[in-house]
C-alpha cells in the first residue's frame, strides 16, 4: 500500500470516529425530546385521583405496527452486516425490505391509527382535538413519524448509492449511520408503544 | 454582484419558499375538504418551508445534496476563486474563522436591534402614565426585545466559540465544517421569522410565552415558535460540533486539564445546549400545534395543564441562562492571567466549577415558578438546589480575585471590561439567592427586582465579556489595533451607566413595581419611583451610546488602525503564536504541548509548533 | 515571593469589614421596601430580605475589596511594564475553604428560608375563606359562608387569617397586594391557595402580577381592610 493510500484510510478512520461521536451526541440530544414527550404523557394522562390512565385504542393496530417496526430493525442489521462482509446483493435486498417495512409502519400509523381513512373494523378513533388524549397521541406518534419518514428517506438515499457501489467493505459510514439512526428510532418506539397502548387503565 | 452572494439567494429563496409553502397548505386544505384559509396552519407551513428554502438558497446544504447523490465533495478552504474575497462573509463558507465572524457580526446586529426595542419602551417608562406608546405595542415590544437579545447572545456565544476553540486547541478547523456553516445560517431565517412576527400581530405574552395567553393571541406567536425552533436547531448542531471538536481534535499532550480555560466553559455550555434546547423546542412545538391543530396540551378544558408548559420551558430556560454566561465567564478566566501576568488561580477548580454549574443548573428550574401553583413541598428542594449553584459560582469569583492578587496588573480596554464584567456579574449573582429563597421570592417574583437581577447577570456574564473579547481578539482578527481612547471611553460610559440602570431596576422592584407593565403607580416608594425610572432610562440611553462608540471604533480601526504585532498582549495561548490576521490555514505545523497554559512568569512555552511536520495538514 | 502579603491581607481584611457596612448601608437605601407592613407575613419576609442584604453586602465586599485592592496595590507601576506577577498556581486549603464555607452559609440560608416559608404559609384554625376570581382584566370576590354575592372590591376584617381560594377564568393572573408582600398565581383549570393575615386597617390595591394581555397593567382592585364590626356591617349591606 502506498503511503498516500495509507494516509487516506487513516483520514477516513478519523473522520468516521468523529462522525460516530457526533451521531451519538445527536441521539443523546434527541433523548431529551422524546423524554419530554414521555413526561408530558405521564403528566397529562392521569385522572383526578392521580391514577395513570390511557385511552382505549385499537390494540391490534398497535401490536401489528410494533411488530413490523421491530422486524425492520432486524433487516437493517442484516443489511449492515452484509455490506461489512462485501455481500452487496444481500445488503441491497435487506435494505429494501427495511424501507418497505418502514413504509408499512407509517401507513399503519397514519391510515389506521390516525384514522386518515375511517375503516369500519378499526375502533376508537381519536382525533388531535380530542383533549389530552388526542394531543399526546398525535404529539408522540407525530414526532416519531417524522423520524421514521426521515429514516425512510435516508434508506432510499443509501440504497441508491449502494447500487452505484459507493460503499465498500471498509468504507460504508453512510450505511452505518443509516442503520444506527433506524435502530434508534425503533428504540424510541419501544418506549412509546407501552406508554400509549399498555400502561395505565383504559378509559373512554 | 448582489446575486453572487449566498445571502441574497437565500433571502429570495426564503420569500419564494414561504409563498410556496402557504400555497401548498391551502391546496392541501382544499383537497381535504376544509376551508381554504386558516392563518395558523398556512403561516406555519409557509414559515417552515421558507426557512428551509433559505438554507437551500444560501448553499448550506449543497454538499450534503451531493453526498446524497453519492458524490464526495472535497473540503476547500479559502476565498472563492471567481468572486471578490469579501463575498465569502455573505455566503456559505466552511472556515471556522469566517463563521465565527459571521456569528459575531450578526450577534452585534441583533443586539442593536433588540436594544433599540428596549430604548423605545424605556423612554415610555421614564414617566408614569401613557405617553407615546400604545399598551398593545408595549406588550409586544417587551417580548420582542427579550427574544431578539437572547438570539443575539446565542449568536455571540457561537461566535466566540467558533472562532476561538479551534485556534486555542490548535485544530485546523471544527470537526464538521459543513454542519458548522449550516448551524450558523439557520439563525438567519430564524431571526427573520422572529422580526417578521411583529408584522403578524407580534406576541404579547413576554419572552416566556406562557399559555393560555400565548395560545390565544395573534398568529405572530407561530412565527416566534418557528423562529426559536430554528435558532434552537442551531444551538444543538453547533454544540454537538464543538463537543466533538474539543474531545477529539486536540494535539498530542493537550489533555483535558491543559486546554485553555475558555474551552472548558464551551464544553460545559455545549452539554447544556445539546440537551436542554430540546425542551424549549418541545414546549414551543406543543404551543404551535395547540394553536394550529387544536391539540390541547395546555387547555384545561380537555384536561390540559398550563403549568406543564412552564416546567418544560424552564427546564430549558434556566440552564440556558448558563449558556449565556458560562462562555463569558470563560473569557474572564482567560483574560485575567494575561493582564495580571500571573497563572490562573486554581485552574482545575474553575474548569470543574463550570461543569458543576451546568449540571446543578438542570435541577433548579422550579425557582422560576415558586408562585405558579405547583406542589407546595417541591418548592423547598428547588430552593436548596438553587442556593447550591452559588457555591461553584463563588469558586469562580474567589479564583479570579486570587488570580489578580500579587500580579502586575495592566489595564488596556479588554482588561477594563473584564473587571467590569466581574463587578457586574457579582451584582447579578448575589441578587440570586434572595430570589431563590421562596419566602422572599413571594414578594420579589415578577417585580422589577428580577429584571434588575437578570440584566446584571446577562451584562456581567455576556455583554461585558463579549466586549472584552472583541477588543482583545480584534488585533488577531483584523491585524490592526483598535483605538484605545475610544475603547476606554466606551468602558467609562457603559459601566457606571449599567450600574445605575441595574440598581435602579432593583430599586423600583422593591418599591413594588411589577414587571411587564406599561404604566405604574407614581405613588409607589413614597413618590420617588418616577425619579428612579427617569434615571434608569437615561442610563439605558447612555449604554446605547457607548455601544455605538464601540461599533464606530471597530469599523474605523479595521481600516485605519495601527498594524498589530502577532502577540500584542504577550499571551501564551496558541492563537497568539501565529501571525495576525490569522492565515487561511491557521497553523503552519501541528502543535506540540510543552508546558501549562497559564504559567506566566515561567520561561517555557505552552505550545510550540512541530516544524518537522510542517505542511502536514490535519484530517477532517 | 516579592510582595509582603501579610500586610496586604491585613489592610484588605479591614477594608472588607468597612465595605460590608458601607454596602449594607447603600443597599438599605437602594432597596426600599414599602413602609407599611400590612400583613402578619410582611415582617417575616422583610426580615428575610434584610438578612439576605447582609449576605450580599458581606460577599460583595469580599470580592470587590480584594479586586479593588489588587487593582491599586498590584498594578504595574511605571517601569514595571515588562515585569511578571508572583508565580503561584493555587492553594489547596483556600480552595477547600471557599467551597466549604459557602456551602455552610448556603445551608444556613436554606434552613432559615424553609422556616420562614413554613411560617408564612402555615394554616390557622380560624381561617376565613375568600374566593378570588381573576379574569381579563378584573377581579371578583365571593365570601362563602357569608352569603351568595360577588363584589369587585375586596373587603376583609383586620387580623383575620384569610384563605384565598383562587381561580382564573381565561389566562394566568397573579394576586398581589404590595403591603401584604406574598403573591400567588391564578391558573385556569386549577384552584390555587394563598394564606395571608392582614394586620393593618386601610385601603390598599390588588395588582395583577402575571402578564395577562392587553390591560394587564391596569388589572387592579381595591382592597379594604376594616375592623370586624365594619366588616359585619358591610356584609349586611351586601346581603340587602
Ligand atoms: C449565572 C447567571 C445567572 C443568570 C444569567 C440568571 C438569569 C436569570 C433570569 C433571566 C431570570 C428571570 C427569568 C424570568 O422570570 O423571566 C432569573 C431569575 C431568577 N434567578 Fe437568576 N440568573 C443567574 C444566576 C442566578 C443565581 C446564582 C441564582 C441563585 C443562587 C439565581 C436565581 C434566580 C431566581 C430564583 C430567579 C427567579 C426569580 C423570579 O422570577 O421570581 N440566578 N435569573
Ligand atoms: Cu433560573
Ligand atoms: Cu395580569
PDB file of C-alpha atoms in Angstrom, chain B residues 244-413:
ATOM      1  CA  UNK B 244     -16.643  16.616  19.120  1.00  0.00           C
ATOM      2  CA  UNK B 245     -14.009  19.207  18.247  1.00  0.00           C
ATOM      3  CA  UNK B 246     -12.852  19.670  21.821  1.00  0.00           C
ATOM      4  CA  UNK B 247     -12.986  15.994  22.631  1.00  0.00           C
ATOM      5  CA  UNK B 248     -11.199  14.613  19.610  1.00  0.00           C
ATOM      6  CA  UNK B 249      -9.121  17.256  17.871  1.00  0.00           C
ATOM      7  CA  UNK B 250      -6.631  18.303  20.493  1.00  0.00           C
ATOM      8  CA  UNK B 251      -2.962  17.882  19.670  1.00  0.00           C
ATOM      9  CA  UNK B 252      -0.753  15.388  21.420  1.00  0.00           C
ATOM     10  CA  UNK B 253      -0.063  16.237  25.021  1.00  0.00           C
ATOM     11  CA  UNK B 254      -3.012  18.566  25.448  1.00  0.00           C
ATOM     12  CA  UNK B 255      -5.043  16.589  27.925  1.00  0.00           C
ATOM     13  CA  UNK B 256      -8.344  17.996  29.114  1.00  0.00           C
ATOM     14  CA  UNK B 257      -6.787  19.768  32.061  1.00  0.00           C
ATOM     15  CA  UNK B 258      -4.375  21.572  29.805  1.00  0.00           C
ATOM     16  CA  UNK B 259      -6.745  23.168  27.350  1.00  0.00           C
ATOM     17  CA  UNK B 260      -7.241  26.915  27.561  1.00  0.00           C
ATOM     18  CA  UNK B 261      -9.916  27.501  30.180  1.00  0.00           C
ATOM     19  CA  UNK B 262     -12.338  29.039  27.710  1.00  0.00           C
ATOM     20  CA  UNK B 263     -12.661  25.609  26.100  1.00  0.00           C
ATOM     21  CA  UNK B 264     -13.855  24.205  29.409  1.00  0.00           C
ATOM     22  CA  UNK B 265     -16.532  26.848  29.530  1.00  0.00           C
ATOM     23  CA  UNK B 266     -17.535  25.920  25.996  1.00  0.00           C
ATOM     24  CA  UNK B 267     -17.584  22.254  26.913  1.00  0.00           C
ATOM     25  CA  UNK B 268     -19.967  22.859  29.803  1.00  0.00           C
ATOM     26  CA  UNK B 269     -22.064  25.228  27.732  1.00  0.00           C
ATOM     27  CA  UNK B 270     -22.309  22.762  24.879  1.00  0.00           C
ATOM     28  CA  UNK B 271     -23.524  19.998  27.146  1.00  0.00           C
ATOM     29  CA  UNK B 272     -26.401  22.225  28.173  1.00  0.00           C
ATOM     30  CA  UNK B 273     -27.170  23.394  24.675  1.00  0.00           C
ATOM     31  CA  UNK B 274     -27.102  19.910  23.272  1.00  0.00           C
ATOM     32  CA  UNK B 275     -29.710  18.605  25.674  1.00  0.00           C
ATOM     33  CA  UNK B 276     -31.801  21.321  27.262  1.00  0.00           C
ATOM     34  CA  UNK B 277     -32.557  23.050  23.973  1.00  0.00           C
ATOM     35  CA  UNK B 278     -34.781  20.135  23.057  1.00  0.00           C
ATOM     36  CA  UNK B 279     -37.041  21.079  25.941  1.00  0.00           C
ATOM     37  CA  UNK B 280     -37.858  24.542  24.687  1.00  0.00           C
ATOM     38  CA  UNK B 281     -38.307  23.068  21.227  1.00  0.00           C
ATOM     39  CA  UNK B 282     -40.828  20.634  22.688  1.00  0.00           C
ATOM     40  CA  UNK B 283     -42.628  23.302  24.681  1.00  0.00           C
ATOM     41  CA  UNK B 284     -42.901  25.644  21.717  1.00  0.00           C
ATOM     42  CA  UNK B 285     -43.849  22.849  19.363  1.00  0.00           C
ATOM     43  CA  UNK B 286     -46.695  21.948  21.694  1.00  0.00           C
ATOM     44  CA  UNK B 287     -47.776  25.563  21.730  1.00  0.00           C
ATOM     45  CA  UNK B 288     -47.554  25.663  17.963  1.00  0.00           C
ATOM     46  CA  UNK B 289     -49.624  22.536  17.488  1.00  0.00           C
ATOM     47  CA  UNK B 290     -52.153  23.594  20.087  1.00  0.00           C
ATOM     48  CA  UNK B 291     -52.717  26.712  18.034  1.00  0.00           C
ATOM     49  CA  UNK B 292     -52.551  25.174  14.571  1.00  0.00           C
ATOM     50  CA  UNK B 293     -54.192  21.799  15.110  1.00  0.00           C
ATOM     51  CA  UNK B 294     -56.193  22.272  18.263  1.00  0.00           C
ATOM     52  CA  UNK B 295     -54.115  19.799  20.253  1.00  0.00           C
ATOM     53  CA  UNK B 296     -54.993  20.680  23.823  1.00  0.00           C
ATOM     54  CA  UNK B 297     -51.800  20.184  25.787  1.00  0.00           C
ATOM     55  CA  UNK B 298     -52.324  23.270  27.898  1.00  0.00           C
ATOM     56  CA  UNK B 299     -56.036  23.761  27.561  1.00  0.00           C
ATOM     57  CA  UNK B 300     -57.717  22.890  30.872  1.00  0.00           C
ATOM     58  CA  UNK B 301     -60.974  22.259  29.048  1.00  0.00           C
ATOM     59  CA  UNK B 302     -59.836  18.833  27.787  1.00  0.00           C
ATOM     60  CA  UNK B 303     -57.586  18.014  30.714  1.00  0.00           C
ATOM     61  CA  UNK B 304     -54.545  20.010  29.645  1.00  0.00           C
ATOM     62  CA  UNK B 305     -52.345  21.827  32.092  1.00  0.00           C
ATOM     63  CA  UNK B 306     -50.849  25.315  31.614  1.00  0.00           C
ATOM     64  CA  UNK B 307     -48.241  24.710  34.313  1.00  0.00           C
ATOM     65  CA  UNK B 308     -46.765  21.836  32.320  1.00  0.00           C
ATOM     66  CA  UNK B 309     -45.599  24.378  29.776  1.00  0.00           C
ATOM     67  CA  UNK B 310     -43.799  26.336  32.463  1.00  0.00           C
ATOM     68  CA  UNK B 311     -41.990  23.228  33.647  1.00  0.00           C
ATOM     69  CA  UNK B 312     -40.770  22.274  30.194  1.00  0.00           C
ATOM     70  CA  UNK B 313     -39.981  25.869  29.294  1.00  0.00           C
ATOM     71  CA  UNK B 314     -37.857  26.465  32.362  1.00  0.00           C
ATOM     72  CA  UNK B 315     -36.187  23.099  32.099  1.00  0.00           C
ATOM     73  CA  UNK B 316     -34.522  24.706  29.112  1.00  0.00           C
ATOM     74  CA  UNK B 317     -34.553  28.325  30.059  1.00  0.00           C
ATOM     75  CA  UNK B 318     -32.851  28.066  33.379  1.00  0.00           C
ATOM     76  CA  UNK B 319     -29.909  26.035  32.044  1.00  0.00           C
ATOM     77  CA  UNK B 320     -29.984  28.402  29.089  1.00  0.00           C
ATOM     78  CA  UNK B 321     -29.029  31.301  31.327  1.00  0.00           C
ATOM     79  CA  UNK B 322     -25.820  29.405  31.976  1.00  0.00           C
ATOM     80  CA  UNK B 323     -25.377  29.011  28.258  1.00  0.00           C
ATOM     81  CA  UNK B 324     -25.492  32.789  28.088  1.00  0.00           C
ATOM     82  CA  UNK B 325     -22.971  33.366  30.839  1.00  0.00           C
ATOM     83  CA  UNK B 326     -20.563  30.429  31.060  1.00  0.00           C
ATOM     84  CA  UNK B 327     -18.629  31.354  27.903  1.00  0.00           C
ATOM     85  CA  UNK B 328     -18.384  34.915  29.161  1.00  0.00           C
ATOM     86  CA  UNK B 329     -17.065  33.697  32.480  1.00  0.00           C
ATOM     87  CA  UNK B 330     -14.591  31.643  30.481  1.00  0.00           C
ATOM     88  CA  UNK B 331     -13.446  34.816  28.752  1.00  0.00           C
ATOM     89  CA  UNK B 332     -12.905  36.434  32.152  1.00  0.00           C
ATOM     90  CA  UNK B 333     -10.799  33.485  33.288  1.00  0.00           C
ATOM     91  CA  UNK B 334      -8.929  33.631  30.014  1.00  0.00           C
ATOM     92  CA  UNK B 335      -8.011  37.322  30.097  1.00  0.00           C
ATOM     93  CA  UNK B 336      -7.277  37.850  33.776  1.00  0.00           C
ATOM     94  CA  UNK B 337      -3.989  35.906  33.797  1.00  0.00           C
ATOM     95  CA  UNK B 338      -2.792  37.670  30.653  1.00  0.00           C
ATOM     96  CA  UNK B 339      -3.234  41.114  32.153  1.00  0.00           C
ATOM     97  CA  UNK B 340      -2.279  40.114  35.682  1.00  0.00           C
ATOM     98  CA  UNK B 341       0.869  38.387  34.377  1.00  0.00           C
ATOM     99  CA  UNK B 342       0.200  35.529  36.718  1.00  0.00           C
ATOM    100  CA  UNK B 343      -1.044  31.949  36.467  1.00  0.00           C
ATOM    101  CA  UNK B 344      -4.763  31.354  36.644  1.00  0.00           C
ATOM    102  CA  UNK B 345      -5.519  30.544  40.259  1.00  0.00           C
ATOM    103  CA  UNK B 346      -6.976  27.061  40.651  1.00  0.00           C
ATOM    104  CA  UNK B 347      -7.352  26.049  37.013  1.00  0.00           C
ATOM    105  CA  UNK B 348      -8.972  22.719  37.808  1.00  0.00           C
ATOM    106  CA  UNK B 349     -11.444  24.252  40.220  1.00  0.00           C
ATOM    107  CA  UNK B 350     -12.514  26.810  37.680  1.00  0.00           C
ATOM    108  CA  UNK B 351     -12.813  24.172  34.991  1.00  0.00           C
ATOM    109  CA  UNK B 352     -14.851  21.856  37.149  1.00  0.00           C
ATOM    110  CA  UNK B 353     -16.981  24.658  38.555  1.00  0.00           C
ATOM    111  CA  UNK B 354     -18.256  25.269  35.021  1.00  0.00           C
ATOM    112  CA  UNK B 355     -19.318  21.651  34.814  1.00  0.00           C
ATOM    113  CA  UNK B 356     -20.834  21.789  38.284  1.00  0.00           C
ATOM    114  CA  UNK B 357     -22.856  24.874  37.427  1.00  0.00           C
ATOM    115  CA  UNK B 358     -24.041  23.238  34.235  1.00  0.00           C
ATOM    116  CA  UNK B 359     -25.127  20.041  35.965  1.00  0.00           C
ATOM    117  CA  UNK B 360     -26.735  21.579  39.045  1.00  0.00           C
ATOM    118  CA  UNK B 361     -28.387  24.020  36.670  1.00  0.00           C
ATOM    119  CA  UNK B 362     -30.587  21.193  35.453  1.00  0.00           C
ATOM    120  CA  UNK B 363     -32.170  20.772  38.872  1.00  0.00           C
ATOM    121  CA  UNK B 364     -33.265  24.275  39.702  1.00  0.00           C
ATOM    122  CA  UNK B 365     -35.853  25.295  37.115  1.00  0.00           C
ATOM    123  CA  UNK B 366     -38.616  25.358  39.701  1.00  0.00           C
ATOM    124  CA  UNK B 367     -37.287  28.629  41.139  1.00  0.00           C
ATOM    125  CA  UNK B 368     -38.971  30.490  38.325  1.00  0.00           C
ATOM    126  CA  UNK B 369     -42.288  29.013  39.356  1.00  0.00           C
ATOM    127  CA  UNK B 370     -42.457  29.433  43.115  1.00  0.00           C
ATOM    128  CA  UNK B 371     -45.800  31.206  42.786  1.00  0.00           C
ATOM    129  CA  UNK B 372     -47.130  29.193  39.885  1.00  0.00           C
ATOM    130  CA  UNK B 373     -49.148  26.735  41.906  1.00  0.00           C
ATOM    131  CA  UNK B 374     -47.168  23.524  41.615  1.00  0.00           C
ATOM    132  CA  UNK B 375     -46.748  21.350  44.673  1.00  0.00           C
ATOM    133  CA  UNK B 376     -46.043  23.389  47.807  1.00  0.00           C
ATOM    134  CA  UNK B 377     -43.426  20.985  49.053  1.00  0.00           C
ATOM    135  CA  UNK B 378     -41.422  20.752  45.869  1.00  0.00           C
ATOM    136  CA  UNK B 379     -40.516  24.382  46.346  1.00  0.00           C
ATOM    137  CA  UNK B 380     -38.068  23.507  49.094  1.00  0.00           C
ATOM    138  CA  UNK B 381     -35.804  21.150  47.096  1.00  0.00           C
ATOM    139  CA  UNK B 382     -35.807  23.687  44.277  1.00  0.00           C
ATOM    140  CA  UNK B 383     -34.794  26.369  46.745  1.00  0.00           C
ATOM    141  CA  UNK B 384     -31.947  24.284  48.144  1.00  0.00           C
ATOM    142  CA  UNK B 385     -30.702  23.259  44.714  1.00  0.00           C
ATOM    143  CA  UNK B 386     -30.750  26.860  43.535  1.00  0.00           C
ATOM    144  CA  UNK B 387     -28.818  28.049  46.552  1.00  0.00           C
ATOM    145  CA  UNK B 388     -26.255  25.343  45.839  1.00  0.00           C
ATOM    146  CA  UNK B 389     -25.442  26.958  42.494  1.00  0.00           C
ATOM    147  CA  UNK B 390     -23.975  29.812  44.472  1.00  0.00           C
ATOM    148  CA  UNK B 391     -21.130  27.538  45.601  1.00  0.00           C
ATOM    149  CA  UNK B 392     -19.410  26.826  42.262  1.00  0.00           C
ATOM    150  CA  UNK B 393     -20.206  30.384  41.190  1.00  0.00           C
ATOM    151  CA  UNK B 394     -18.410  31.568  44.294  1.00  0.00           C
ATOM    152  CA  UNK B 395     -15.412  29.400  43.458  1.00  0.00           C
ATOM    153  CA  UNK B 396     -15.063  31.320  40.226  1.00  0.00           C
ATOM    154  CA  UNK B 397     -15.158  34.722  41.889  1.00  0.00           C
ATOM    155  CA  UNK B 398     -12.646  33.764  44.535  1.00  0.00           C
ATOM    156  CA  UNK B 399     -10.319  32.248  41.983  1.00  0.00           C
ATOM    157  CA  UNK B 400     -10.500  35.378  39.871  1.00  0.00           C
ATOM    158  CA  UNK B 401      -9.575  37.749  42.638  1.00  0.00           C
ATOM    159  CA  UNK B 402      -6.858  35.352  43.756  1.00  0.00           C
ATOM    160  CA  UNK B 403      -5.512  35.442  40.218  1.00  0.00           C
ATOM    161  CA  UNK B 404      -5.237  39.209  40.429  1.00  0.00           C
ATOM    162  CA  UNK B 405      -3.704  39.159  43.901  1.00  0.00           C
ATOM    163  CA  UNK B 406       0.047  39.578  43.653  1.00  0.00           C
ATOM    164  CA  UNK B 407       0.085  40.163  39.922  1.00  0.00           C
ATOM    165  CA  UNK B 408       1.434  43.061  37.879  1.00  0.00           C
ATOM    166  CA  UNK B 409      -1.858  44.348  36.619  1.00  0.00           C
ATOM    167  CA  UNK B 410      -2.220  46.449  33.490  1.00  0.00           C
ATOM    168  CA  UNK B 411      -5.401  47.960  32.211  1.00  0.00           C
ATOM    169  CA  UNK B 412      -5.951  48.202  28.499  1.00  0.00           C
ATOM    170  CA  UNK B 413      -9.578  48.148  27.351  1.00  0.00           C
TER     171      UNK B 413
END
